[in-house]
Coordinates of N, CA and C in Angstrom, one line a residue:
Chain Z
Q1 N 83.7 83.2 111.4 CA 83.0 83.5 110.1 C 82.8 85.0 110.0
V2 N 83.2 85.5 108.9 CA 83.1 86.7 108.8 C 81.9 87.3 107.8
T3 N 81.1 88.1 108.3 CA 79.7 88.5 107.7 C 79.8 90.0 107.8
L4 N 79.2 90.8 106.7 CA 79.1 92.1 106.7 C 77.5 92.3 106.2
R5 N 76.8 93.4 106.3 CA 75.8 93.8 106.1 C 75.4 95.3 106.0
E6 N 74.9 95.7 104.8 CA 74.6 96.9 104.7 C 73.3 97.3 105.0
S7 N 73.0 98.6 105.3 CA 71.8 99.1 105.7 C 71.5 100.6 105.4
G8 N 70.5 101.1 104.9 CA 70.3 102.4 104.8 C 69.0 102.3 104.0
P9 N 68.8 103.7 103.4 CA 67.6 104.0 102.8 C 67.7 103.5 101.4
A10 N 66.6 103.1 100.8 CA 66.6 102.3 99.5 C 66.2 103.6 98.3
L11 N 65.9 104.5 98.8 CA 65.3 105.8 98.1 C 65.7 107.0 98.7
V12 N 66.4 107.9 97.8 CA 66.8 109.2 98.2 C 66.5 110.3 97.2
K13 N 66.3 111.6 97.4 CA 66.1 112.6 96.7 C 67.4 113.3 96.2
P14 N 67.3 113.7 94.8 CA 68.4 114.3 94.7 C 68.6 115.7 95.7
T15 N 69.9 115.9 95.8 CA 70.5 116.8 96.6 C 70.6 116.5 98.1
Q16 N 69.9 115.4 98.5 CA 70.0 114.9 99.9 C 71.0 114.3 100.2
T17 N 71.3 113.9 101.5 CA 72.6 113.4 102.0 C 72.3 111.9 102.1
L18 N 73.1 110.9 101.7 CA 72.9 109.4 101.9 C 73.6 109.1 103.2
T19 N 73.0 108.3 103.9 CA 74.0 107.7 105.0 C 73.5 106.1 105.1
L20 N 74.8 105.4 104.9 CA 74.9 104.0 105.1 C 75.5 103.3 106.2
T21 N 75.0 102.2 106.7 CA 75.9 101.6 107.9 C 76.1 100.4 107.6
C22 N 77.4 99.9 107.8 CA 77.9 98.5 107.7 C 78.1 98.0 108.9
S23 N 77.2 96.9 108.9 CA 77.3 96.0 110.4 C 78.1 95.0 110.4
F24 N 79.3 94.5 110.9 CA 80.0 93.4 110.7 C 80.2 92.5 112.0
S25 N 80.5 91.3 111.5 CA 81.0 90.4 112.7 C 82.1 89.4 112.3
G26 N 82.7 88.8 113.2 CA 83.6 87.9 112.7 C 85.3 88.4 112.7
F27 N 85.4 89.9 113.0 CA 86.8 90.2 112.9 C 86.5 91.7 113.8
S28 N 87.8 92.4 114.2 CA 87.8 93.5 114.9 C 88.5 94.4 114.2
L29 N 87.9 95.6 114.1 CA 88.2 96.7 113.5 C 89.6 97.3 113.9
S30 N 89.8 96.9 115.3 CA 90.8 97.6 116.0 C 92.2 96.7 115.9
S31 N 92.0 95.4 115.0 CA 93.1 94.6 114.8 C 94.0 95.1 113.7
S32 N 95.3 95.2 113.7 CA 96.1 95.6 112.8 C 95.9 95.0 111.5
G33 N 96.0 95.7 110.6 CA 95.8 95.2 108.9 C 94.2 95.3 108.7
M34 N 93.3 95.3 109.6 CA 92.0 95.4 109.2 C 91.4 96.8 108.8
C35 N 90.8 96.7 107.9 CA 90.0 97.9 107.2 C 88.6 97.5 106.9
V36 N 87.8 98.4 106.6 CA 86.6 98.2 106.0 C 86.3 99.5 104.8
S37 N 85.7 98.9 103.9 CA 85.7 99.8 102.4 C 84.3 99.8 102.1
W38 N 83.8 100.9 101.4 CA 82.8 101.1 100.5 C 82.9 101.1 99.2
I39 N 82.1 100.3 98.4 CA 82.3 100.0 96.9 C 81.0 100.2 96.5
R40 N 80.8 100.8 95.3 CA 79.4 101.0 94.6 C 79.6 100.2 93.1
Q41 N 78.2 100.1 92.7 CA 78.0 99.5 91.2 C 76.8 100.0 90.7
P42 N 77.1 100.9 89.7 CA 75.5 101.3 89.1 C 75.1 100.0 88.3
P43 N 73.8 100.1 88.3 CA 73.4 98.8 87.3 C 73.9 98.8 85.9
G44 N 74.4 97.4 85.8 CA 75.0 97.1 84.6 C 76.3 97.7 84.1
K45 N 77.0 98.3 85.4 CA 78.3 98.8 85.1 C 79.4 98.3 86.3
A46 N 80.6 98.8 86.2 CA 81.5 98.2 87.0 C 81.7 98.6 88.3
L47 N 82.5 98.0 88.9 CA 82.7 98.3 90.5 C 83.4 99.5 90.7
E48 N 83.1 100.5 91.7 CA 83.8 101.5 91.9 C 84.1 101.7 93.4
W49 N 85.4 101.8 93.7 CA 85.9 102.1 95.1 C 85.4 103.2 95.7
L50 N 84.9 103.6 96.8 CA 84.7 104.9 97.2 C 85.6 105.3 98.5
A51 N 85.5 104.4 99.6 CA 86.5 105.0 100.6 C 86.7 103.7 101.4
L52 N 87.8 104.1 102.3 CA 88.6 102.9 103.2 C 88.8 103.6 104.3
I53 N 88.3 102.8 105.8 CA 88.8 103.4 106.9 C 89.6 102.0 107.5
D54 N 90.8 102.3 108.2 CA 91.6 101.5 108.5 C 91.7 101.1 110.4
W55 N 92.4 100.2 110.8 CA 92.4 99.9 112.2 C 92.7 101.1 113.0
D56 N 93.8 101.9 112.4 CA 94.4 103.1 113.2 C 93.3 104.5 112.9
D57 N 92.4 104.3 112.3 CA 91.3 105.4 112.1 C 91.6 106.2 110.7
D58 N 92.7 105.8 110.2 CA 93.0 106.5 108.9 C 92.0 106.3 108.0
K59 N 91.8 107.5 107.3 CA 90.8 107.2 106.1 C 91.2 107.6 104.7
Y60 N 90.6 107.0 103.8 CA 91.0 107.4 102.3 C 89.8 107.4 101.4
Y61 N 89.9 108.3 100.6 CA 88.8 108.3 99.6 C 89.2 108.4 98.2
S62 N 88.2 107.9 97.4 CA 88.1 108.2 96.0 C 88.5 109.7 95.6
T63 N 89.4 109.9 94.8 CA 89.8 111.2 94.4 C 88.5 112.0 93.6
S64 N 87.9 111.2 93.0 CA 86.6 112.0 92.1 C 85.7 112.3 92.9
L65 N 85.4 111.6 94.5 CA 84.1 111.9 95.3 C 84.7 112.4 96.5
K66 N 85.7 112.7 96.8 CA 86.2 113.0 98.0 C 85.6 114.2 98.8
T67 N 85.3 115.2 98.2 CA 84.5 116.1 98.7 C 83.2 115.8 99.2
R68 N 82.6 114.7 98.7 CA 81.3 114.3 99.1 C 81.0 113.4 100.1
L69 N 82.3 112.7 100.5 CA 82.2 111.4 101.2 C 82.9 111.8 102.8
T70 N 82.2 111.0 103.6 CA 82.8 110.9 104.9 C 82.8 109.5 105.3
I71 N 83.8 108.9 105.9 CA 83.7 107.4 106.3 C 83.8 107.4 108.0
S72 N 83.4 106.8 108.9 CA 83.7 106.7 110.2 C 83.3 105.4 110.8
K73 N 83.9 105.1 112.0 CA 83.5 103.7 112.4 C 83.4 103.9 113.9
D74 N 82.6 103.0 114.4 CA 82.2 102.9 115.9 C 82.8 101.5 116.2
T75 N 83.8 101.3 116.5 CA 84.5 99.9 116.9 C 83.8 99.2 118.2
S76 N 83.3 99.8 118.8 CA 82.5 98.9 120.2 C 81.3 98.6 119.4
K77 N 80.7 98.9 118.3 CA 79.4 98.7 117.7 C 79.7 97.8 116.6
N78 N 80.8 97.6 116.2 CA 81.3 96.8 114.8 C 80.6 97.6 113.9
Q79 N 80.6 98.6 113.7 CA 79.9 99.5 112.4 C 80.9 100.3 111.7
V80 N 80.7 100.6 110.5 CA 81.3 101.6 109.6 C 80.3 102.4 108.9
V81 N 80.1 103.7 109.0 CA 79.3 104.4 108.3 C 79.9 105.1 107.1
L82 N 78.9 105.4 106.2 CA 79.4 106.3 104.9 C 78.4 107.2 104.8
T83 N 78.8 108.5 104.6 CA 77.8 109.5 104.3 C 78.4 110.0 102.7
M84 N 77.2 110.3 101.9 CA 77.6 110.9 100.8 C 76.5 112.1 100.4
T85 N 77.1 113.3 100.3 CA 76.3 114.4 100.1 C 75.8 114.8 98.9
N86 N 75.0 115.6 98.9 CA 74.5 116.1 97.4 C 74.3 115.0 96.3
M87 N 73.2 114.2 96.7 CA 73.1 112.8 95.8 C 72.5 113.4 94.5
D88 N 73.0 112.6 93.4 CA 72.2 112.8 92.2 C 71.9 111.2 91.7
P89 N 71.1 111.6 90.5 CA 70.4 110.3 90.0 C 71.7 109.6 89.6
V90 N 72.8 109.9 89.1 CA 74.0 109.1 88.6 C 74.5 108.5 89.7
D91 N 74.1 108.5 90.9 CA 74.7 107.8 92.2 C 73.9 106.8 92.6
T92 N 72.9 106.3 91.6 CA 72.2 105.3 91.7 C 72.9 104.0 91.4
A93 N 72.9 103.1 92.7 CA 73.8 101.8 92.5 C 73.8 101.1 93.6
T94 N 74.3 99.8 93.6 CA 74.3 99.3 94.7 C 75.5 99.3 95.5
Y95 N 75.4 99.5 96.5 CA 76.4 99.9 97.6 C 76.9 98.7 98.5
Y96 N 78.2 98.6 98.3 CA 78.7 97.1 99.1 C 79.7 97.9 100.3
C97 N 79.8 97.2 101.2 CA 80.9 97.2 102.2 C 81.5 95.9 102.1
A98 N 82.8 96.1 102.6 CA 83.6 94.9 102.2 C 84.5 94.9 103.4
R99 N 85.0 93.9 103.8 CA 86.2 93.8 104.8 C 87.5 93.8 103.9
T100 N 88.3 94.6 104.1 CA 89.6 94.9 103.3 C 90.8 94.7 104.1
L101 N 91.8 94.1 103.5 CA 92.9 93.7 104.4 C 94.1 94.6 103.7
F102 N 95.2 94.7 104.5 CA 96.2 95.8 104.3 C 97.5 94.8 104.2
T103 N 98.1 95.0 103.0 CA 99.1 94.2 103.1 C 100.4 95.0 102.4
M104 N 101.5 94.9 103.0 CA 102.8 95.8 102.8 C 104.0 95.1 102.1
V105 N 104.1 95.2 100.6 CA 104.8 94.7 100.0 C 106.1 96.0 99.7
A106 N 105.8 95.9 98.4 CA 107.2 97.4 97.9 C 106.2 98.6 98.3
V107 N 104.8 98.6 98.2 CA 104.1 99.7 98.8 C 102.7 99.2 99.4
E108 N 102.0 100.0 100.0 CA 100.8 99.7 100.4 C 99.7 99.1 99.4
E109 N 99.1 98.1 99.8 CA 98.0 97.5 98.9 C 96.8 97.0 99.9
Y110 N 95.7 97.2 99.4 CA 94.4 96.7 100.0 C 93.7 95.8 99.0
Y111 N 92.9 95.0 99.7 CA 92.2 94.2 98.9 C 90.9 93.6 99.7
F112 N 90.1 93.1 99.0 CA 88.9 92.7 99.6 C 88.2 91.4 99.7
D113 N 88.4 90.7 100.9 CA 88.1 89.2 101.2 C 86.9 88.7 101.7
S114 N 86.0 89.6 102.0 CA 84.6 89.3 102.4 C 83.9 90.6 102.1
W115 N 82.7 90.3 101.5 CA 81.8 91.6 101.1 C 80.5 91.3 101.6
G116 N 79.7 92.4 102.1 CA 78.2 92.3 102.2 C 77.2 91.9 101.1
Q117 N 76.1 91.9 101.0 CA 75.2 91.4 100.0 C 74.8 92.6 99.3
G118 N 75.1 93.9 99.6 CA 75.1 94.9 98.6 C 73.6 95.7 99.2
T119 N 73.5 97.0 99.0 CA 72.0 97.5 99.2 C 71.9 98.5 98.0
L120 N 70.9 98.6 97.3 CA 70.7 99.1 96.2 C 70.0 100.6 96.7
V121 N 70.6 101.6 96.1 CA 70.1 102.9 96.7 C 69.9 103.5 95.0
T122 N 68.5 104.2 95.2 CA 68.3 105.0 93.9 C 67.9 106.5 94.2
V123 N 68.4 107.0 93.3 CA 68.0 108.6 93.6 C 67.3 109.2 92.7
S124 N 66.0 109.5 93.1 CA 65.1 109.9 92.1 C 64.0 110.8 93.1
S125 N 63.5 111.8 92.3 CA 62.7 112.7 92.9 C 61.3 112.2 92.8
Chain V
S1 N 93.9 110.1 86.3 CA 93.5 108.8 87.3 C 93.9 107.7 86.7
Y2 N 94.1 106.7 87.4 CA 94.8 105.5 87.0 C 93.5 104.6 86.3
E3 N 94.0 103.8 85.1 CA 93.3 103.0 84.6 C 93.7 101.6 84.6
L4 N 92.7 100.6 84.8 CA 93.3 99.1 84.5 C 92.3 98.7 83.3
T5 N 92.9 98.1 82.3 CA 92.3 98.0 81.3 C 92.0 96.2 81.0
Q6 N 90.7 95.9 80.8 CA 90.3 94.5 80.6 C 89.4 94.3 79.4
P7 N 89.6 93.2 78.6 CA 88.5 93.1 77.7 C 87.1 92.9 77.9
P8 N 86.3 93.6 77.2 CA 84.8 93.5 77.6 C 84.2 92.1 77.8
S9 N 84.7 91.3 77.1 CA 84.1 89.8 76.8 C 85.2 88.9 76.4
V10 N 85.2 87.5 77.1 CA 85.7 86.3 76.6 C 85.0 85.3 76.6
S11 N 84.9 84.5 75.5 CA 84.1 83.3 75.5 C 85.0 81.9 75.0
V12 N 84.5 81.0 76.0 CA 85.4 79.7 75.8 C 84.3 78.4 75.7
S13 N 84.6 77.5 75.5 CA 83.7 76.1 75.2 C 84.0 75.6 76.6
P14 N 83.3 74.8 77.3 CA 83.4 74.0 78.5 C 84.6 73.1 78.4
G15 N 85.3 73.0 79.2 CA 86.6 72.3 79.5 C 87.8 73.1 78.9
Q16 N 87.5 73.9 78.2 CA 88.9 74.8 77.6 C 89.3 75.9 78.7
T17 N 90.4 76.4 78.3 CA 91.2 77.4 79.5 C 90.7 78.8 78.9
A18 N 90.1 79.5 79.8 CA 89.9 80.8 79.8 C 90.8 81.8 80.2
R19 N 91.4 82.8 79.5 CA 92.3 83.7 80.1 C 91.8 85.1 79.9
I20 N 91.9 85.8 81.0 CA 91.2 87.2 81.0 C 92.6 88.1 81.6
T21 N 93.0 89.1 80.8 CA 94.0 90.0 80.8 C 93.5 91.2 81.9
C22 N 94.6 92.0 82.1 CA 94.3 93.1 82.9 C 95.7 94.1 82.9
S23 N 95.4 95.1 82.1 CA 96.7 96.1 81.8 C 96.6 97.2 82.6
G24 N 97.7 97.5 83.1 CA 98.0 98.8 84.1 C 99.3 99.2 84.4
D25 N 99.9 100.5 84.1 CA 101.1 101.0 84.2 C 101.7 100.6 85.3
A26 N 100.9 100.4 86.8 CA 101.5 100.4 87.9 C 101.7 98.9 88.2
L27 N 101.2 97.9 87.4 CA 101.3 96.6 87.8 C 102.7 95.9 87.8
P28 N 103.7 96.6 87.2 CA 105.2 95.8 87.6 C 105.6 96.0 89.0
K29 N 104.9 97.1 89.6 CA 105.3 97.4 91.0 C 104.3 96.9 91.9
Q30 N 102.9 96.7 91.5 CA 101.8 96.4 92.3 C 101.2 95.1 92.3
H31 N 100.7 94.4 92.8 CA 100.0 92.8 92.8 C 98.6 93.4 92.3
G32 N 98.0 92.2 91.4 CA 96.8 92.3 90.9 C 96.1 91.4 91.6
Y33 N 94.7 91.6 91.8 CA 93.6 90.8 92.5 C 92.4 90.7 91.7
W34 N 91.7 89.5 91.8 CA 90.7 89.3 90.8 C 89.5 88.8 91.6
Y35 N 88.3 89.2 91.2 CA 86.9 89.2 91.7 C 86.0 88.3 90.7
Q36 N 85.3 87.5 91.2 CA 84.2 86.9 90.4 C 82.9 87.4 90.8
Q37 N 81.9 87.8 90.1 CA 80.8 88.5 90.2 C 79.6 87.8 89.3
K38 N 78.8 86.8 90.0 CA 77.6 86.2 89.3 C 76.4 87.2 89.4
P39 N 75.8 87.1 88.3 CA 74.4 87.8 88.4 C 73.6 88.2 89.5
G40 N 73.4 89.3 90.2 CA 72.6 89.5 91.5 C 73.5 89.1 92.7
Q41 N 74.5 88.7 92.8 CA 75.4 88.5 93.9 C 76.6 89.4 93.9
A42 N 77.1 89.5 95.3 CA 78.1 90.3 95.7 C 79.7 89.5 94.8
P43 N 80.6 90.3 94.7 CA 81.9 89.8 94.1 C 82.4 88.8 95.2
V44 N 83.4 87.8 94.8 CA 84.0 87.0 95.6 C 85.7 87.1 94.9
L45 N 86.0 87.3 96.1 CA 87.8 87.2 95.7 C 88.2 85.7 95.2
V46 N 88.9 85.6 94.1 CA 89.2 84.5 93.5 C 91.0 84.3 93.5
I47 N 91.4 85.4 93.2 CA 92.8 85.4 93.3 C 93.4 86.7 93.9
Y48 N 94.6 86.7 94.9 CA 95.1 87.8 95.5 C 96.5 87.6 95.3
K49 N 97.4 88.8 95.3 CA 98.6 89.0 95.2 C 99.0 88.1 93.9
D50 N 98.6 88.5 92.9 CA 98.7 87.9 91.5 C 98.6 86.7 91.2
S51 N 98.8 85.7 92.2 CA 98.6 84.4 92.2 C 98.2 83.4 93.0
E52 N 98.0 84.1 94.3 CA 97.4 83.3 95.6 C 95.9 83.1 95.4
R53 N 95.6 81.9 95.7 CA 94.4 81.7 95.6 C 93.6 81.5 97.1
P54 N 92.5 82.0 97.4 CA 92.1 81.9 98.8 C 91.3 80.6 99.1
S55 N 91.2 80.3 100.1 CA 90.7 78.8 100.6 C 89.3 78.8 100.2
G56 N 89.1 77.8 99.5 CA 87.6 77.4 99.0 C 87.4 77.8 97.6
I57 N 88.4 78.3 97.0 CA 88.5 78.6 95.7 C 89.2 77.5 94.7
P58 N 88.0 77.0 93.8 CA 88.9 75.8 93.0 C 90.4 76.1 92.4
E59 N 91.0 74.9 92.3 CA 92.3 74.9 91.7 C 92.5 75.5 90.5
R60 N 91.3 75.3 89.7 CA 91.3 75.7 88.3 C 91.8 77.2 88.0
F61 N 91.2 78.0 89.1 CA 91.7 79.4 88.9 C 93.1 79.5 89.2
S62 N 93.6 80.3 88.6 CA 95.2 80.9 88.8 C 95.7 81.9 88.1
G63 N 96.5 82.6 88.8 CA 96.8 84.0 88.2 C 98.3 84.1 87.9
T64 N 98.7 85.1 86.9 CA 100.0 85.2 86.6 C 100.2 86.9 86.5
S65 N 101.6 87.1 86.4 CA 102.0 88.7 86.2 C 103.3 88.5 85.5
S66 N 103.1 89.5 84.5 CA 104.1 89.8 83.5 C 104.0 91.3 83.3
G67 N 105.2 91.9 83.6 CA 105.2 93.5 83.0 C 104.0 94.2 83.8
T68 N 103.3 94.8 82.6 CA 102.1 95.6 83.1 C 101.0 94.9 82.8
T69 N 101.1 93.5 82.9 CA 99.5 92.8 82.6 C 99.7 91.7 83.6
V70 N 98.6 91.7 84.2 CA 98.1 90.5 85.1 C 97.2 89.5 84.3
T71 N 97.0 88.4 84.7 CA 96.2 87.3 83.7 C 95.5 86.4 84.6
L72 N 94.1 86.2 84.5 CA 93.5 85.3 85.4 C 93.4 84.1 84.4
S73 N 93.7 83.0 84.8 CA 93.4 81.7 83.9 C 92.4 80.8 84.7
I74 N 91.2 80.2 83.9 CA 90.6 79.5 84.3 C 90.5 78.2 83.5
S75 N 91.1 77.0 84.1 CA 91.5 75.8 83.3 C 90.0 74.8 83.3
G76 N 90.1 74.1 82.5 CA 88.7 73.2 82.4 C 87.7 73.8 82.8
V77 N 87.0 75.0 82.3 CA 86.1 75.9 82.4 C 84.7 75.1 82.6
Q78 N 83.9 75.4 83.4 CA 82.6 74.8 83.7 C 81.5 75.9 83.6
A79 N 80.3 75.3 83.4 CA 79.2 76.4 83.2 C 79.1 77.5 84.4
E80 N 79.3 76.7 85.7 CA 79.0 77.7 86.9 C 80.4 78.8 86.9
D81 N 81.3 78.8 85.9 CA 82.2 79.9 86.0 C 81.9 81.2 85.1
E82 N 80.7 80.9 84.4 CA 80.0 82.0 83.6 C 79.8 83.2 84.6
A83 N 80.4 84.4 84.5 CA 80.2 85.6 85.6 C 81.1 86.6 85.1
D84 N 81.1 87.8 85.6 CA 81.7 88.9 85.5 C 82.9 88.8 86.1
Y85 N 84.2 89.2 85.6 CA 85.4 89.2 86.4 C 86.2 90.5 86.4
Y86 N 86.5 90.9 87.6 CA 87.1 92.3 87.9 C 88.4 92.1 88.2
C87 N 89.5 92.8 87.8 CA 90.7 92.9 88.4 C 90.8 94.2 89.2
Q88 N 91.8 94.2 90.1 CA 91.8 95.5 91.0 C 93.2 95.5 91.5
S89 N 93.8 96.8 91.6 CA 95.1 97.0 92.2 C 95.2 98.5 92.4
P90 N 96.3 98.8 93.3 CA 96.3 100.3 93.4 C 97.1 100.9 92.6
D91 N 97.1 102.2 92.6 CA 98.0 102.9 91.8 C 99.4 103.0 92.1
S92 N 100.4 103.8 91.6 CA 101.6 103.4 92.2 C 101.8 104.1 93.4
S93 N 101.0 105.0 93.9 CA 101.1 105.5 95.4 C 100.6 104.3 96.5
G94 N 99.7 103.5 96.1 CA 99.4 102.5 96.9 C 98.1 102.9 97.8
T95 N 98.0 104.1 97.7 CA 96.9 104.8 98.3 C 95.5 104.4 97.8
Y96 N 95.2 104.5 96.7 CA 93.9 104.3 96.3 C 93.7 102.9 95.5
V97 N 92.6 102.6 95.5 CA 92.1 101.3 95.0 C 91.3 101.6 93.6
F98 N 91.8 100.8 92.6 CA 91.0 100.9 91.3 C 90.9 99.8 91.0
F99 N 89.6 99.7 90.0 CA 89.0 98.3 89.5 C 89.2 98.3 88.1
G100 N 89.5 97.3 87.4 CA 89.1 97.4 85.9 C 87.7 97.5 85.5
G101 N 87.5 97.7 84.3 CA 86.0 97.7 83.7 C 85.3 96.3 83.5
G102 N 85.9 95.2 84.2 CA 85.1 94.0 84.0 C 85.3 93.3 82.7
T103 N 85.2 92.0 82.9 CA 85.2 91.1 81.8 C 84.1 89.8 82.1
K104 N 83.2 90.0 80.9 CA 82.0 89.1 80.9 C 82.6 87.7 80.4
L105 N 82.7 86.6 81.2 CA 83.1 85.4 80.6 C 81.9 84.4 80.4
T106 N 81.6 84.1 79.0 CA 80.7 83.4 78.4 C 81.0 81.9 78.3
V107 N 80.4 80.9 78.8 CA 80.7 79.5 78.4 C 79.7 79.2 77.4
L108 N 80.4 78.9 76.3 CA 79.6 78.4 75.0 C 78.9 77.1 75.1

């Protein structure tokens, strides 16, 4: 059974750096085709993909947030960490981590088959 | 930046078929994926690779693809299907992931 759980601060101040940890079980991030992504959702708004790390330690970021994001993994601990710098009130959202599967058809594709329950992060002074 | 366009809302009566569309320029070459999200819950994958259904997803959920549009169909809609539905697909490079703006399905 695949499970993922996000952890981190519920409240951060503007300009601070947010660090979120995704702890997972039921799969290995060293297995070919396995990835973990971070996705966020502001209250009442749509999902937004943020970052992805794959089994080979390749990393991909949203073009709009690339300069603020860093994703890393600790395969031995089954954890993926996301840091986001210079937090702003518009970054208030529920942050999800999700197991991400890689598939190669005509081009590379990624999709999310298991999600954590999400963690609400509020940015406020 | 790449965009996937969904209608903001769709309404159907119980027992009818709901169809939710998602349009994007890269969809002729990329697959579409669909997620169901109920209030206060994480999204759930309901369709992958345009038309495949994960285990545990009811058969009334199906997906099709035609040109620049992928469609999620829910036949025999039930009250429990009321939720937000999001399509997802990569852009033409395959490197980046995009979500549509979401469609709120209301069961009348």
